[in-house]
Coordinates of C-alpha atoms in Angstrom, one line a residue:
X1 CA 0.0 0.0 0.0
X2 CA 1.2 3.5 -0.9
X3 CA 1.8 5.8 2.0
X4 CA -0.8 8.6 1.9
X5 CA 0.5 12.2 2.3
X6 CA -2.2 14.2 4.0
X7 CA -2.9 17.4 2.1
X8 CA -3.4 20.3 4.4
X9 CA -7.0 21.4 4.9
X10 CA -7.8 24.7 3.2
X11 CA -10.3 26.9 5.1
X12 CA -11.7 29.6 2.9
X13 CA -12.7 32.8 4.7
X14 CA -14.6 35.9 3.6
X15 CA -13.5 39.4 4.9
X16 CA -16.5 39.3 7.2
X17 CA -14.8 36.3 9.0
X18 CA -11.8 38.4 9.9
X19 CA -11.2 40.7 12.8
X20 CA -11.2 44.4 12.2
X21 CA -7.4 44.1 12.0
X22 CA -7.7 41.5 9.2
X23 CA -6.7 38.5 11.3
X24 CA -8.2 35.1 12.1
X25 CA -7.3 32.5 14.6
X26 CA -6.7 28.8 14.5
X27 CA -8.4 26.7 15.9
X28 CA -11.3 28.2 13.9
X29 CA -15.0 27.6 14.0
X30 CA -15.0 27.4 10.2
X31 CA -12.4 24.7 10.2
X32 CA -14.6 21.9 11.5
X33 CA -12.0 20.9 14.0
X34 CA -12.5 18.1 16.5
X35 CA -11.5 18.2 20.2
X36 CA -8.5 15.9 19.6
X37 CA -6.8 18.2 17.1
X38 CA -7.2 21.4 19.1
X39 CA -4.1 23.3 19.9
X40 CA -3.2 26.7 21.5
X41 CA -4.7 29.6 19.7
X42 CA -2.6 31.1 16.9
X43 CA -3.5 34.4 15.3
X44 CA -3.0 34.6 11.5
X45 CA -2.7 37.9 9.7
X46 CA -4.6 38.1 6.4
X47 CA -4.6 41.8 6.1
X48 CA -1.5 42.0 3.8
X49 CA -1.6 38.5 2.3
X50 CA -4.4 36.3 0.9
X51 CA -3.2 33.1 2.6
X52 CA -1.7 32.1 6.0
X53 CA -1.0 28.7 7.4
X54 CA -1.1 27.5 11.0
X55 CA 2.3 26.4 12.3
X56 CA 0.6 23.9 14.7
X57 CA -1.8 21.9 12.4
X58 CA -0.8 23.1 8.9
X59 CA -4.3 24.3 8.0
X60 CA -4.3 26.9 5.3
X61 CA -6.5 29.9 5.8
X62 CA -7.3 31.7 2.5
X63 CA -9.5 34.6 1.5
X64 CA -12.2 33.5 -0.9
X65 CA -11.9 34.6 -4.5
X66 CA -12.9 38.2 -4.9
X67 CA -12.6 39.1 -1.2
X68 CA -10.4 42.0 -0.5
X69 CA -9.5 43.3 3.0
X70 CA -9.5 47.0 3.2
X71 CA -8.1 48.4 6.4
X72 CA -10.5 50.9 8.0
X73 CA -8.2 53.9 8.5

């Protein structure tokens, strides 16, 4: 049997899912995470990039196509 390499889960977010600073956190309610794969909260900044990944679990958080974060300054 071939060894299966787990592809990281991609969690697509809209701008409405981000904080007012443009960040999200993992574990995330949108990520469908179970209790066994929970880890300390990590904040991920999506204000300047469309994609960020969690160093703990490898999940990729990505802004949905067409979503643009505009900082409210």
